[in-house]
Amino acid sequence: IIISVLLRRTNMKKIKELITSCREVLAYLFFGVCTTLVNIIVYYICRKLGTDTTAGTVTAWILSVLFAYVTNKLFVFDSRSFQWNIVIDEILSFVGGRVFSLLFSLVFIYATVMLMGMPVIVSKIISAVFVVIINYVISKLFVFKDKKATEPTGFLGYCKDNLCYIL
């Protein structure tokens, strides 16, 4: 009985350590699922209100990217910079990253389906995996890299460092 209790405590401790060490990735995946649900629900509401497919898709994309930005900033990457220039920089960098991953997905699906003959659903699933990884890396390395920044570090920081700071 004593050994069993010790093993359970050891296993629980290891599980707790694993969860703690993977907190950011687990939070990213959780809020990614929530973002997908926001996208689907908004699209559904738009369609029920009579919006055409394109407008519904664009509206759902904009609102789900906004939701993803807020949840990634606050709950995934724990960014606590709220100065307007930092927030604008993060938003521009975040949206830019999402547009990049969208373009990647379009090119990937075109190449694999149209040029290589892969089934659409297989291509879409593989593309989705790449998009999740791309979005995580962009957010981690370029958007929320400095959690307590006082100067822009993303798009605006790049422009400032390269003498094209516009805003």
Tab-separated table of C-alpha atoms in Angstrom:
chain	number	residue	atom	x	y	z
A	1	ILE	CA	0.000	0.000	0.000
A	2	ILE	CA	2.800	2.435	0.858
A	3	ILE	CA	4.555	1.719	-2.438
A	4	SER	CA	1.291	2.190	-4.328
A	5	VAL	CA	0.725	5.583	-2.665
A	6	LEU	CA	4.302	6.646	-3.417
A	7	LEU	CA	3.943	5.598	-7.069
A	8	ARG	CA	0.688	7.521	-7.392
A	9	ARG	CA	2.277	10.635	-5.873
A	10	THR	CA	5.286	10.290	-8.154
A	11	ASN	CA	3.080	9.860	-11.214
A	12	MET	CA	0.873	12.789	-10.192
A	13	LYS	CA	3.955	14.931	-9.659
A	14	LYS	CA	5.282	13.982	-13.108
A	15	ILE	CA	1.909	14.704	-14.694
A	16	LYS	CA	1.755	18.067	-12.936
A	17	GLU	CA	5.293	18.915	-14.105
A	18	LEU	CA	4.428	17.899	-17.657
A	19	ILE	CA	1.300	20.052	-17.688
A	20	THR	CA	3.204	22.999	-16.214
A	21	SER	CA	6.002	22.698	-18.762
A	22	CYS	CA	3.504	22.404	-21.640
A	23	ARG	CA	1.080	25.060	-20.367
A	24	GLU	CA	1.668	27.473	-23.233
A	25	VAL	CA	1.212	24.858	-25.956
A	26	LEU	CA	-1.856	23.362	-24.244
A	27	ALA	CA	-3.390	26.830	-23.827
A	28	TYR	CA	-2.625	27.600	-27.479
A	29	LEU	CA	-4.340	24.418	-28.624
A	30	PHE	CA	-7.334	24.964	-26.314
A	31	PHE	CA	-7.884	28.539	-27.505
A	32	GLY	CA	-7.289	27.418	-31.084
A	33	VAL	CA	-10.269	25.101	-30.745
A	34	CYS	CA	-12.272	27.960	-29.190
A	35	THR	CA	-11.266	30.219	-32.106
A	36	THR	CA	-12.469	27.605	-34.562
A	37	LEU	CA	-15.800	27.445	-32.729
A	38	VAL	CA	-16.093	31.256	-32.848
A	39	ASN	CA	-15.451	31.123	-36.596
A	40	ILE	CA	-18.083	28.450	-37.183
A	41	ILE	CA	-20.702	30.090	-34.931
A	42	VAL	CA	-20.225	33.556	-36.449
A	43	TYR	CA	-20.409	32.106	-39.957
A	44	TYR	CA	-23.591	30.207	-39.033
A	45	ILE	CA	-25.192	33.354	-37.560
A	46	CYS	CA	-24.218	35.395	-40.627
A	47	ARG	CA	-25.777	32.806	-42.938
A	48	LYS	CA	-28.967	32.668	-40.824
A	49	LEU	CA	-29.169	36.479	-41.092
A	50	GLY	CA	-29.066	36.183	-44.884
A	51	THR	CA	-25.432	37.140	-45.476
A	52	ASP	CA	-23.848	35.573	-48.560
A	53	THR	CA	-21.104	32.968	-48.218
A	54	THR	CA	-18.200	35.321	-48.901
A	55	ALA	CA	-19.335	38.048	-46.515
A	56	GLY	CA	-20.088	35.453	-43.830
A	57	THR	CA	-16.671	33.878	-44.271
A	58	VAL	CA	-14.860	37.230	-44.095
A	59	THR	CA	-16.864	38.340	-41.045
A	60	ALA	CA	-16.192	35.030	-39.299
A	61	TRP	CA	-12.471	35.247	-40.140
A	62	ILE	CA	-12.145	38.822	-38.816
A	63	LEU	CA	-13.979	38.082	-35.557
A	64	SER	CA	-12.166	34.797	-34.985
A	65	VAL	CA	-8.758	36.448	-35.595
A	66	LEU	CA	-9.711	39.204	-33.131
A	67	PHE	CA	-10.766	36.557	-30.597
A	68	ALA	CA	-7.519	34.652	-31.207
A	69	TYR	CA	-5.455	37.815	-30.711
A	70	VAL	CA	-7.074	38.617	-27.357
A	71	THR	CA	-6.862	35.049	-26.016
A	72	ASN	CA	-3.288	34.568	-27.264
A	73	LYS	CA	-2.194	37.884	-25.764
A	74	LEU	CA	-3.785	37.373	-22.365
A	75	PHE	CA	-3.941	33.628	-21.764
A	76	VAL	CA	-1.368	31.919	-23.980
A	77	PHE	CA	1.648	34.210	-24.199
A	78	ASP	CA	0.820	36.298	-21.111
A	79	SER	CA	1.586	39.614	-22.807
A	80	ARG	CA	0.802	42.432	-20.402
A	81	SER	CA	1.819	45.407	-22.546
A	82	PHE	CA	-1.177	47.683	-23.052
A	83	GLN	CA	0.398	50.846	-24.448
A	84	TRP	CA	-1.418	51.801	-27.646
A	85	ASN	CA	1.719	51.574	-29.803
A	86	ILE	CA	2.496	48.082	-28.465
A	87	VAL	CA	-1.089	46.860	-28.958
A	88	ILE	CA	-1.271	48.283	-32.505
A	89	ASP	CA	2.088	46.665	-33.284
A	90	GLU	CA	0.927	43.317	-31.900
A	91	ILE	CA	-2.355	43.457	-33.808
A	92	LEU	CA	-0.659	44.343	-37.104
A	93	SER	CA	1.934	41.606	-36.616
A	94	PHE	CA	-0.700	39.078	-35.517
A	95	VAL	CA	-3.028	39.796	-38.442
A	96	GLY	CA	-0.049	39.809	-40.815
A	97	GLY	CA	0.932	36.381	-39.521
A	98	ARG	CA	-2.606	35.086	-39.990
A	99	VAL	CA	-2.746	36.438	-43.535
A	100	PHE	CA	0.603	34.750	-44.237
A	101	SER	CA	-0.668	31.407	-42.936
A	102	LEU	CA	-3.869	31.830	-44.981
A	103	LEU	CA	-1.808	32.397	-48.126
A	104	PHE	CA	0.377	29.402	-47.248
A	105	SER	CA	-2.737	27.269	-46.887
A	106	LEU	CA	-4.142	28.410	-50.230
A	107	VAL	CA	-0.863	27.687	-52.044
A	108	PHE	CA	-0.427	24.354	-50.243
A	109	ILE	CA	-3.945	23.179	-51.057
A	110	TYR	CA	-3.644	24.310	-54.664
A	111	ALA	CA	-0.288	22.548	-55.090
A	112	THR	CA	-1.337	19.305	-53.425
A	113	VAL	CA	-4.829	19.043	-54.934
A	114	MET	CA	-4.489	20.594	-58.382
A	115	LEU	CA	-0.893	19.677	-59.181
A	116	MET	CA	-0.352	16.466	-57.208
A	117	GLY	CA	-3.889	15.036	-57.212
A	118	MET	CA	-4.205	14.685	-53.436
A	119	PRO	CA	-7.773	14.382	-52.079
A	120	VAL	CA	-9.032	17.779	-50.869
A	121	ILE	CA	-9.828	16.622	-47.327
A	122	VAL	CA	-6.352	15.114	-46.880
A	123	SER	CA	-4.754	18.304	-48.176
A	124	LYS	CA	-6.950	20.419	-45.910
A	125	ILE	CA	-6.034	18.388	-42.807
A	126	ILE	CA	-2.299	18.487	-43.559
A	127	SER	CA	-2.543	22.207	-44.303
A	128	ALA	CA	-4.362	22.803	-41.006
A	129	VAL	CA	-1.534	21.130	-39.071
A	130	PHE	CA	1.042	23.325	-40.811
A	131	VAL	CA	-1.082	26.438	-40.217
A	132	VAL	CA	-1.339	25.735	-36.478
A	133	ILE	CA	2.443	25.359	-36.276
A	134	ILE	CA	3.100	28.447	-38.422
A	135	ASN	CA	0.682	30.582	-36.378
A	136	TYR	CA	2.228	29.418	-33.093
A	137	VAL	CA	5.776	30.150	-34.258
A	138	ILE	CA	4.835	33.575	-35.640
A	139	SER	CA	2.997	34.485	-32.425
A	140	LYS	CA	5.788	33.188	-30.187
A	141	LEU	CA	8.760	34.619	-32.099
A	142	PHE	CA	7.410	37.781	-33.715
A	143	VAL	CA	4.169	38.979	-32.120
A	144	PHE	CA	4.418	38.305	-28.382
A	145	LYS	CA	8.185	37.816	-28.067
A	146	ASP	CA	8.650	40.538	-25.452
A	147	LYS	CA	5.862	40.214	-22.877
A	148	LYS	CA	6.665	43.468	-21.102
A	149	ALA	CA	7.736	45.561	-24.082
A	150	THR	CA	7.746	49.346	-23.913
A	151	GLU	CA	8.632	49.769	-27.608
A	152	PRO	CA	7.116	47.996	-30.596
A	153	THR	CA	8.946	44.771	-31.497
A	154	GLY	CA	6.838	43.402	-34.346
A	155	PHE	CA	5.803	45.142	-37.564
A	156	LEU	CA	6.176	48.699	-36.235
A	157	GLY	CA	9.452	47.819	-34.530
A	158	TYR	CA	10.747	46.429	-37.811
A	159	CYS	CA	9.745	49.588	-39.651
A	160	LYS	CA	11.310	51.812	-36.970
A	161	ASP	CA	14.541	49.824	-37.005
A	162	ASN	CA	14.612	50.087	-40.800
A	163	LEU	CA	13.791	53.814	-41.004
A	164	CYS	CA	10.265	53.342	-42.312
A	165	TYR	CA	8.396	53.925	-39.051
A	166	ILE	CA	5.158	55.409	-40.329
A	167	LEU	CA	2.795	55.516	-37.375
